Structure formats: C-alpha cells, structure tokens
C-alpha cells in the first residue's frame, strides 16, 4: 500500500512569510506615496509658473540620468490626467562619449511608447580638445548642448524645452553664483531661451534629489553615466552639494528655508540699483511696510535668557 505525505508548514515559516508580505506591502505603499508626491510637486510647479499650456509640444531632454528619466515618467503620467492636451517628444543628445551604450535609450523609449529623437553630435571630442586635462568641462559642454537642443526643438516644432533640474540643482546653482561668481542668481523654473524662440521649463523645481534617486531605483531606470562632468571629482558643485547635505543633517529645515527665500525676494532690501531705484528714493511721509526695519529686532535672532535688551542700554 502506498502512503502519501502532506507537507506541514512550521509556525516559524508561516510567521516569516507574514513578515515578508507585510514588508512588501509597506514598500509598495511607500513607493505609491512617492509617485503621488512627485506628481503633486511637478503639477504644482507647472501650475505656479504656467509652464505647460493647451496645444504645447514639450521636448523633454533625456540625458540617461535619474532626473531626466523621472521627469519624462511623471510628465507622461500628468499628460494622461491633465484637462488640456499637450504632446511630448523625448530627445537625447548622443555626444559620442566613450563607452556610451547607444542602444539603451532607443530600446527603452520604444518600449515606453513615447515619440523620441536621438541627435548624434560629437561634442565630446570638441570638449576634450579645447579644455585642458583636469579643468572643468561643464561650461563649454553646456553651451554646445544648448545650441544643439535649440536647433532640434525648432526642427521638431517644440515650443517648450523641459529640463530635469530639481530643487537641489537650483539651490546649488544659487550658491555657486553667490560664492564663486558674486551674483544672486539661481536657476529659474521658467525662462526664455537664449535665442528668444523657446520657453525653457524645469517642472521638477520643487522636487528633492533624494526623491528622484529613490524613484529611479523603484522604477529601475536604465541609468547611463556621463564620462564628462560625471567623472570630475573636484567640481565646485560637489563641494556645494556636500555643504547642503551637511546642513540638512545638522540643521533640519535650513535648506527648505533657503529655497523658500528664492520665491520671497525684497529688492529694496538688497543693493542692486538696477532692480530698485535707490537713487530716486526720497522720504514722502507715507507709511511703507517694506521700509527700513533696521532698529527692529532681527526676525531670526535667538531670544536670550535675559529677555529683550532696552534700546537705551545699547
């Protein structure tokens, strides 16, 4: 007589499976929350700056990095939900860098079902020929890319050019200009192109880099490293990135406060005569809420244990 045996699951195995299911459900929930947050922040930036309008053709510049992949993915999601119609075309500039895998992006974009164009231009050789070894290549590389992308936008009939810069990029640019260029200048969410023919938009202006990093891992984007700027370890931008990371760790909320300040500017309290008419400023006897408050308590001062010091004691 044949006997049959029935597999018995031990309590430890059952408990392990339950824990694994709970962990998987938690991860799925967090990933869904991340996607919703990115859609909300990108949608908010688009609305705040009126970046995309009905009938627009948006050229999404796809570098192969995590940020531009995330931008394309979120814009495609929002396009399905938007009350207006706009077209998307993904464009990659193949700069002929060594070891660049030319087959990855066409395969990915074909599978995604989005219109795309690959522009082949050997800017890598130009940059390597003109920039001495060890010097920063970003400036020349950026200028060459910009001119090519403007031309491609014309050829494709795109009136909006979308870039994947996020909140951290914007802040880093602000500090770079201030520390090394002597300018209070950032990276706006929307501006007119150098040639005056296009509008350049940064829909991820409100998104943190850590969110694009995690989103890229969740989605499994086929990341392509850059052998030009990405290979330079001594960049000033990396110094600024490290400084911001340290602030975020030691002083939570500081980075958010600085970013908010970019949208809350008081030209009369700076020192640029091109932005405010200091030369023509005269006392007119009218109360002005934006007037001088030099004698008031500083808004960011730390209260002392001695309370407020009377003006007469100073």
mmCIF file of C-alpha atoms in Angstrom:
data_model
loop_
_atom_site.group_PDB
_atom_site.id
_atom_site.type_symbol
_atom_site.label_atom_id
_atom_site.label_comp_id
_atom_site.label_asym_id
_atom_site.label_seq_id
_atom_site.Cartn_x
_atom_site.Cartn_y
_atom_site.Cartn_z
ATOM 1 C CA UNK A 1 0.000 0.000 0.000
ATOM 2 C CA UNK A 2 1.319 3.417 -0.968
ATOM 3 C CA UNK A 3 1.237 6.155 1.564
ATOM 4 C CA UNK A 4 1.069 9.891 0.836
ATOM 5 C CA UNK A 5 2.663 12.580 2.901
ATOM 6 C CA UNK A 6 1.408 16.120 3.343
ATOM 7 C CA UNK A 7 3.888 18.969 3.711
ATOM 8 C CA UNK A 8 3.479 20.685 7.030
ATOM 9 C CA UNK A 9 4.400 24.346 7.367
ATOM 10 C CA UNK A 10 6.110 25.060 10.630
ATOM 11 C CA UNK A 11 4.943 28.086 12.604
ATOM 12 C CA UNK A 12 8.313 29.764 12.081
ATOM 13 C CA UNK A 13 7.929 29.556 8.276
ATOM 14 C CA UNK A 14 4.388 30.891 8.409
ATOM 15 C CA UNK A 15 5.489 33.811 10.570
ATOM 16 C CA UNK A 16 8.382 34.568 8.218
ATOM 17 C CA UNK A 17 6.006 34.631 5.253
ATOM 18 C CA UNK A 18 3.658 37.001 7.066
ATOM 19 C CA UNK A 19 6.531 39.341 7.863
ATOM 20 C CA UNK A 20 7.718 39.207 4.257
ATOM 21 C CA UNK A 21 4.220 40.048 2.995
ATOM 22 C CA UNK A 22 3.906 42.943 5.425
ATOM 23 C CA UNK A 23 7.309 44.260 4.376
ATOM 24 C CA UNK A 24 6.389 44.015 0.691
ATOM 25 C CA UNK A 25 3.066 45.793 1.305
ATOM 26 C CA UNK A 26 4.829 48.563 3.220
ATOM 27 C CA UNK A 27 7.360 49.049 0.419
ATOM 28 C CA UNK A 28 4.572 49.135 -2.179
ATOM 29 C CA UNK A 29 2.702 51.730 -0.105
ATOM 30 C CA UNK A 30 5.808 53.910 0.255
ATOM 31 C CA UNK A 31 6.520 53.654 -3.476
ATOM 32 C CA UNK A 32 2.966 54.692 -4.284
ATOM 33 C CA UNK A 33 3.241 57.662 -1.898
ATOM 34 C CA UNK A 34 6.499 58.680 -3.596
ATOM 35 C CA UNK A 35 4.871 58.589 -7.033
ATOM 36 C CA UNK A 36 1.929 60.650 -5.800
ATOM 37 C CA UNK A 37 4.281 63.179 -4.163
ATOM 38 C CA UNK A 38 6.296 63.618 -7.341
ATOM 39 C CA UNK A 39 3.131 64.058 -9.421
ATOM 40 C CA UNK A 40 1.812 66.613 -6.924
ATOM 41 C CA UNK A 41 5.043 68.642 -6.780
ATOM 42 C CA UNK A 42 5.576 68.615 -10.539
ATOM 43 C CA UNK A 43 1.938 69.541 -11.109
ATOM 44 C CA UNK A 44 2.231 72.349 -8.573
ATOM 45 C CA UNK A 45 5.325 73.779 -10.261
ATOM 46 C CA UNK A 46 3.661 73.587 -13.676
ATOM 47 C CA UNK A 47 0.644 75.443 -12.301
ATOM 48 C CA UNK A 48 2.580 78.047 -10.315
ATOM 49 C CA UNK A 49 4.635 79.080 -13.333
ATOM 50 C CA UNK A 50 2.141 78.235 -16.111
ATOM 51 C CA UNK A 51 4.774 76.014 -17.700
ATOM 52 C CA UNK A 52 2.579 73.934 -19.997
ATOM 53 C CA UNK A 53 -0.474 75.173 -21.900
ATOM 54 C CA UNK A 54 -3.039 73.620 -24.203
ATOM 55 C CA UNK A 55 -1.518 72.682 -27.564
ATOM 56 C CA UNK A 56 2.111 72.792 -26.392
ATOM 57 C CA UNK A 57 4.706 70.413 -27.752
ATOM 58 C CA UNK A 58 7.134 69.695 -24.933
ATOM 59 C CA UNK A 59 10.616 68.483 -25.779
ATOM 60 C CA UNK A 60 11.904 66.518 -22.786
ATOM 61 C CA UNK A 61 15.703 66.480 -22.760
ATOM 62 C CA UNK A 62 16.697 62.948 -21.776
ATOM 63 C CA UNK A 63 20.327 62.522 -20.727
ATOM 64 C CA UNK A 64 20.110 58.985 -19.407
ATOM 65 C CA UNK A 65 20.396 60.174 -15.807
ATOM 66 C CA UNK A 66 17.920 59.583 -12.991
ATOM 67 C CA UNK A 67 16.433 63.098 -13.060
ATOM 68 C CA UNK A 68 15.513 63.276 -16.737
ATOM 69 C CA UNK A 69 14.075 59.743 -16.610
ATOM 70 C CA UNK A 70 11.905 60.774 -13.658
ATOM 71 C CA UNK A 71 10.823 63.955 -15.449
ATOM 72 C CA UNK A 72 9.688 62.055 -18.545
ATOM 73 C CA UNK A 73 7.877 59.437 -16.463
ATOM 74 C CA UNK A 74 5.966 61.978 -14.366
ATOM 75 C CA UNK A 75 5.086 64.199 -17.336
ATOM 76 C CA UNK A 76 3.643 61.197 -19.149
ATOM 77 C CA UNK A 77 1.519 60.428 -16.084
ATOM 78 C CA UNK A 78 0.307 64.022 -15.794
ATOM 79 C CA UNK A 79 -0.464 64.197 -19.513
ATOM 80 C CA UNK A 80 -2.995 61.401 -19.061
ATOM 81 C CA UNK A 81 -4.678 63.302 -16.223
ATOM 82 C CA UNK A 82 -4.430 66.870 -17.484
ATOM 83 C CA UNK A 83 -7.554 68.772 -18.588
ATOM 84 C CA UNK A 84 -5.514 70.141 -21.518
ATOM 85 C CA UNK A 85 -3.781 68.474 -24.451
ATOM 86 C CA UNK A 86 -0.035 68.636 -24.938
ATOM 87 C CA UNK A 87 2.432 66.474 -26.814
ATOM 88 C CA UNK A 88 5.703 65.040 -25.532
ATOM 89 C CA UNK A 89 8.802 64.182 -27.522
ATOM 90 C CA UNK A 90 11.889 62.816 -25.775
ATOM 91 C CA UNK A 91 15.228 63.947 -27.154
ATOM 92 C CA UNK A 92 18.648 62.567 -26.349
ATOM 93 C CA UNK A 93 21.896 64.148 -27.497
ATOM 94 C CA UNK A 94 24.417 61.376 -28.153
ATOM 95 C CA UNK A 95 27.688 63.253 -27.602
ATOM 96 C CA UNK A 96 29.801 60.261 -28.686
ATOM 97 C CA UNK A 97 31.345 59.692 -25.293
ATOM 98 C CA UNK A 98 33.471 56.558 -24.976
ATOM 99 C CA UNK A 99 31.545 53.543 -23.698
ATOM 100 C CA UNK A 100 28.182 55.255 -24.262
ATOM 101 C CA UNK A 101 25.644 52.479 -24.992
ATOM 102 C CA UNK A 102 23.625 53.868 -27.949
ATOM 103 C CA UNK A 103 21.065 51.063 -27.890
ATOM 104 C CA UNK A 104 19.710 51.613 -24.358
ATOM 105 C CA UNK A 105 17.621 54.760 -24.803
ATOM 106 C CA UNK A 106 16.014 53.833 -28.151
ATOM 107 C CA UNK A 107 15.010 50.448 -26.725
ATOM 108 C CA UNK A 108 13.642 51.980 -23.518
ATOM 109 C CA UNK A 109 11.702 54.754 -25.305
ATOM 110 C CA UNK A 110 10.301 52.367 -27.908
ATOM 111 C CA UNK A 111 9.002 50.093 -25.161
ATOM 112 C CA UNK A 112 7.597 53.130 -23.345
ATOM 113 C CA UNK A 113 5.663 54.127 -26.470
ATOM 114 C CA UNK A 114 6.744 57.772 -26.496
ATOM 115 C CA UNK A 115 7.871 59.750 -29.537
ATOM 116 C CA UNK A 116 11.613 60.316 -29.452
ATOM 117 C CA UNK A 117 14.606 61.608 -31.402
ATOM 118 C CA UNK A 118 18.294 60.760 -30.959
ATOM 119 C CA UNK A 119 20.611 63.572 -32.070
ATOM 120 C CA UNK A 120 24.144 62.424 -32.881
ATOM 121 C CA UNK A 121 26.799 65.119 -32.394
ATOM 122 C CA UNK A 122 30.424 64.541 -31.386
ATOM 123 C CA UNK A 123 30.708 67.294 -28.786
ATOM 124 C CA UNK A 124 32.846 65.030 -26.608
ATOM 125 C CA UNK A 125 35.852 65.390 -28.917
ATOM 126 C CA UNK A 126 35.394 69.162 -29.066
ATOM 127 C CA UNK A 127 35.311 69.492 -25.291
ATOM 128 C CA UNK A 128 38.318 67.202 -24.766
ATOM 129 C CA UNK A 129 40.288 69.091 -27.418
ATOM 130 C CA UNK A 130 39.576 72.570 -26.087
ATOM 131 C CA UNK A 131 39.537 72.010 -22.313
ATOM 132 C CA UNK A 132 42.907 71.163 -20.658
ATOM 133 C CA UNK A 133 43.073 67.923 -18.701
ATOM 134 C CA UNK A 134 41.818 68.382 -15.141
ATOM 135 C CA UNK A 135 39.842 71.551 -15.900
ATOM 136 C CA UNK A 136 36.057 71.729 -15.568
ATOM 137 C CA UNK A 137 34.272 70.844 -18.800
ATOM 138 C CA UNK A 138 30.742 71.831 -17.732
ATOM 139 C CA UNK A 139 30.660 75.364 -19.161
ATOM 140 C CA UNK A 140 31.697 74.504 -22.725
ATOM 141 C CA UNK A 141 29.746 71.246 -22.742
ATOM 142 C CA UNK A 142 26.620 73.084 -21.602
ATOM 143 C CA UNK A 143 26.942 75.783 -24.282
ATOM 144 C CA UNK A 144 27.395 73.218 -27.043
ATOM 145 C CA UNK A 145 24.431 71.162 -25.831
ATOM 146 C CA UNK A 146 22.222 74.219 -25.522
ATOM 147 C CA UNK A 147 22.790 75.367 -29.099
ATOM 148 C CA UNK A 148 22.142 71.901 -30.498
ATOM 149 C CA UNK A 149 18.979 71.379 -28.446
ATOM 150 C CA UNK A 150 17.565 74.756 -29.524
ATOM 151 C CA UNK A 151 18.066 73.744 -33.160
ATOM 152 C CA UNK A 152 16.480 70.328 -32.591
ATOM 153 C CA UNK A 153 13.492 71.962 -30.864
ATOM 154 C CA UNK A 154 12.976 74.102 -33.978
ATOM 155 C CA UNK A 155 13.200 71.076 -36.262
ATOM 156 C CA UNK A 156 10.714 69.106 -34.155
ATOM 157 C CA UNK A 157 8.295 72.016 -33.764
ATOM 158 C CA UNK A 158 8.604 72.012 -29.967
ATOM 159 C CA UNK A 159 7.811 75.321 -28.249
ATOM 160 C CA UNK A 160 8.706 74.168 -24.712
ATOM 161 C CA UNK A 161 12.009 72.616 -23.672
ATOM 162 C CA UNK A 162 11.776 70.653 -20.404
ATOM 163 C CA UNK A 163 14.912 70.031 -18.334
ATOM 164 C CA UNK A 164 15.256 67.639 -15.407
ATOM 165 C CA UNK A 165 16.779 70.023 -12.855
ATOM 166 C CA UNK A 166 15.358 69.579 -9.348
ATOM 167 C CA UNK A 167 15.285 71.669 -6.170
ATOM 168 C CA UNK A 168 18.820 70.755 -5.139
ATOM 169 C CA UNK A 169 20.193 71.719 -8.581
ATOM 170 C CA UNK A 170 18.536 75.114 -8.249
ATOM 171 C CA UNK A 171 19.966 75.726 -4.776
ATOM 172 C CA UNK A 172 23.434 74.529 -5.769
ATOM 173 C CA UNK A 173 23.434 76.930 -8.716
ATOM 174 C CA UNK A 174 22.365 79.761 -6.421
ATOM 175 C CA UNK A 175 25.257 79.113 -4.028
ATOM 176 C CA UNK A 176 27.749 78.624 -6.859
ATOM 177 C CA UNK A 177 26.834 82.018 -8.303
ATOM 178 C CA UNK A 178 26.989 83.667 -4.889
ATOM 179 C CA UNK A 179 30.194 82.055 -3.603
ATOM 180 C CA UNK A 180 32.195 81.951 -6.832
ATOM 181 C CA UNK A 181 30.520 84.430 -9.200
ATOM 182 C CA UNK A 182 29.488 87.303 -6.936
ATOM 183 C CA UNK A 183 25.865 87.133 -8.143
ATOM 184 C CA UNK A 184 22.479 86.487 -6.557
ATOM 185 C CA UNK A 185 21.368 84.308 -9.432
ATOM 186 C CA UNK A 186 19.768 80.912 -9.496
ATOM 187 C CA UNK A 187 18.162 78.553 -11.971
ATOM 188 C CA UNK A 188 14.590 79.720 -12.641
ATOM 189 C CA UNK A 189 11.704 77.328 -13.085
ATOM 190 C CA UNK A 190 10.744 79.020 -16.353
ATOM 191 C CA UNK A 191 12.646 81.357 -18.645
ATOM 192 C CA UNK A 192 13.044 82.399 -22.236
ATOM 193 C CA UNK A 193 15.790 80.637 -24.189
ATOM 194 C CA UNK A 194 18.931 82.498 -25.230
ATOM 195 C CA UNK A 195 17.727 82.715 -28.830
ATOM 196 C CA UNK A 196 14.334 84.075 -27.745
ATOM 197 C CA UNK A 197 12.445 81.364 -29.641
ATOM 198 C CA UNK A 198 11.590 78.906 -26.889
ATOM 199 C CA UNK A 199 10.475 78.660 -23.299
ATOM 200 C CA UNK A 200 12.698 76.509 -21.095
ATOM 201 C CA UNK A 201 10.907 74.883 -18.160
ATOM 202 C CA UNK A 202 12.032 72.927 -15.100
ATOM 203 C CA UNK A 203 8.911 71.062 -13.914
ATOM 204 C CA UNK A 204 10.808 69.323 -11.092
ATOM 205 C CA UNK A 205 11.812 72.602 -9.442
ATOM 206 C CA UNK A 206 10.054 71.603 -6.187
ATOM 207 C CA UNK A 207 11.353 68.009 -6.085
ATOM 208 C CA UNK A 208 14.185 66.901 -3.780
ATOM 209 C CA UNK A 209 17.069 64.977 -5.310
ATOM 210 C CA UNK A 210 16.699 62.173 -2.771
ATOM 211 C CA UNK A 211 13.206 61.563 -4.149
ATOM 212 C CA UNK A 212 14.413 61.303 -7.759
ATOM 213 C CA UNK A 213 17.155 58.943 -6.600
ATOM 214 C CA UNK A 214 14.697 56.653 -4.856
ATOM 215 C CA UNK A 215 12.194 56.885 -7.712
ATOM 216 C CA UNK A 216 14.888 55.808 -10.178
ATOM 217 C CA UNK A 217 15.606 52.758 -8.021
ATOM 218 C CA UNK A 218 11.905 51.918 -7.740
ATOM 219 C CA UNK A 219 11.311 52.226 -11.478
ATOM 220 C CA UNK A 220 14.569 50.552 -12.475
ATOM 221 C CA UNK A 221 15.549 53.216 -14.989
ATOM 222 C CA UNK A 222 18.493 52.150 -17.209
ATOM 223 C CA UNK A 223 20.912 54.818 -15.951
ATOM 224 C CA UNK A 224 23.714 55.878 -18.298
ATOM 225 C CA UNK A 225 26.683 57.549 -16.544
ATOM 226 C CA UNK A 226 28.307 60.678 -18.004
ATOM 227 C CA UNK A 227 32.017 60.426 -18.845
ATOM 228 C CA UNK A 228 32.443 64.200 -18.930
ATOM 229 C CA UNK A 229 31.047 66.145 -15.964
ATOM 230 C CA UNK A 230 30.110 62.998 -14.077
ATOM 231 C CA UNK A 231 33.744 61.875 -13.979
ATOM 232 C CA UNK A 232 35.167 65.050 -12.421
ATOM 233 C CA UNK A 233 35.602 64.738 -8.663
ATOM 234 C CA UNK A 234 36.913 68.239 -7.961
ATOM 235 C CA UNK A 235 33.885 70.192 -9.099
ATOM 236 C CA UNK A 236 32.771 73.197 -7.061
ATOM 237 C CA UNK A 237 29.215 71.914 -7.393
ATOM 238 C CA UNK A 238 30.172 68.787 -5.478
ATOM 239 C CA UNK A 239 31.547 70.982 -2.701
ATOM 240 C CA UNK A 240 28.234 72.838 -2.520
ATOM 241 C CA UNK A 241 26.310 69.553 -2.590
ATOM 242 C CA UNK A 242 28.334 68.317 0.377
ATOM 243 C CA UNK A 243 27.701 71.566 2.263
ATOM 244 C CA UNK A 244 23.944 71.316 1.706
ATOM 245 C CA UNK A 245 23.945 67.672 2.758
ATOM 246 C CA UNK A 246 25.705 68.615 5.994
ATOM 247 C CA UNK A 247 23.196 71.417 6.648
ATOM 248 C CA UNK A 248 20.297 69.076 6.040
ATOM 249 C CA UNK A 249 21.722 66.640 8.563
ATOM 250 C CA UNK A 250 22.725 69.104 11.286
ATOM 251 C CA UNK A 251 20.044 71.780 10.809
ATOM 252 C CA UNK A 252 16.763 70.236 9.552
ATOM 253 C CA UNK A 253 14.652 72.777 7.690
ATOM 254 C CA UNK A 254 17.515 75.101 6.733
ATOM 255 C CA UNK A 255 17.661 74.008 3.093
ATOM 256 C CA UNK A 256 13.868 74.321 2.754
ATOM 257 C CA UNK A 257 14.028 77.825 4.237
ATOM 258 C CA UNK A 258 16.723 78.911 1.777
ATOM 259 C CA UNK A 259 14.711 77.524 -1.133
ATOM 260 C CA UNK A 260 11.619 79.418 0.058
ATOM 261 C CA UNK A 261 13.704 82.605 0.150
ATOM 262 C CA UNK A 262 14.239 82.356 -3.622
ATOM 263 C CA UNK A 263 10.499 82.978 -4.034
ATOM 264 C CA UNK A 264 10.326 85.714 -1.394
ATOM 265 C CA UNK A 265 12.694 88.451 -2.577
ATOM 266 C CA UNK A 266 12.702 92.066 -1.368
ATOM 267 C CA UNK A 267 14.713 94.103 -3.944
ATOM 268 C CA UNK A 268 14.512 97.222 -1.761
ATOM 269 C CA UNK A 269 16.464 95.373 0.919
ATOM 270 C CA UNK A 270 19.289 94.297 -1.339
ATOM 271 C CA UNK A 271 21.840 96.530 -3.071
ATOM 272 C CA UNK A 272 21.220 96.304 -6.812
ATOM 273 C CA UNK A 273 20.332 99.757 -8.232
ATOM 274 C CA UNK A 274 19.159 98.047 -11.436
ATOM 275 C CA UNK A 275 16.369 96.309 -9.506
ATOM 276 C CA UNK A 276 15.381 99.127 -7.198
ATOM 277 C CA UNK A 277 15.522 102.913 -7.686
ATOM 278 C CA UNK A 278 17.758 103.793 -4.750
ATOM 279 C CA UNK A 279 18.995 106.991 -6.432
ATOM 280 C CA UNK A 280 15.488 108.398 -6.774
ATOM 281 C CA UNK A 281 14.325 107.254 -3.326
ATOM 282 C CA UNK A 282 13.068 110.115 -1.147
ATOM 283 C CA UNK A 283 11.047 110.353 2.046
ATOM 284 C CA UNK A 284 7.430 111.020 1.035
ATOM 285 C CA UNK A 285 5.862 110.860 4.503
ATOM 286 C CA UNK A 286 3.806 107.781 3.638
ATOM 287 C CA UNK A 287 3.959 104.595 5.706
ATOM 288 C CA UNK A 288 5.699 101.767 3.873
ATOM 289 C CA UNK A 289 5.545 98.182 5.175
ATOM 290 C CA UNK A 290 8.670 97.465 3.129
ATOM 291 C CA UNK A 291 10.548 100.367 4.675
ATOM 292 C CA UNK A 292 13.635 100.170 6.851
ATOM 293 C CA UNK A 293 13.333 97.979 9.955
ATOM 294 C CA UNK A 294 16.962 98.279 10.956
ATOM 295 C CA UNK A 295 16.044 99.264 14.508
ATOM 296 C CA UNK A 296 13.648 96.361 14.981
ATOM 297 C CA UNK A 297 14.558 93.008 16.438
ATOM 298 C CA UNK A 298 16.080 90.745 13.802
ATOM 299 C CA UNK A 299 13.486 88.215 12.619
ATOM 300 C CA UNK A 300 15.949 85.358 13.035
ATOM 301 C CA UNK A 301 17.528 86.413 16.325
ATOM 302 C CA UNK A 302 17.712 83.944 19.191
ATOM 303 C CA UNK A 303 15.987 85.078 22.407
ATOM 304 C CA UNK A 304 18.334 85.342 25.381
ATOM 305 C CA UNK A 305 17.639 84.307 28.965
ATOM 306 C CA UNK A 306 17.813 87.986 29.864
ATOM 307 C CA UNK A 307 14.829 88.918 27.727
ATOM 308 C CA UNK A 308 14.783 91.935 25.414
ATOM 309 C CA UNK A 309 17.538 94.487 25.953
ATOM 310 C CA UNK A 310 16.134 98.061 26.087
ATOM 311 C CA UNK A 311 17.258 100.366 23.285
ATOM 312 C CA UNK A 312 18.605 102.843 25.844
ATOM 313 C CA UNK A 313 21.015 100.235 27.159
ATOM 314 C CA UNK A 314 22.736 99.861 23.801
#
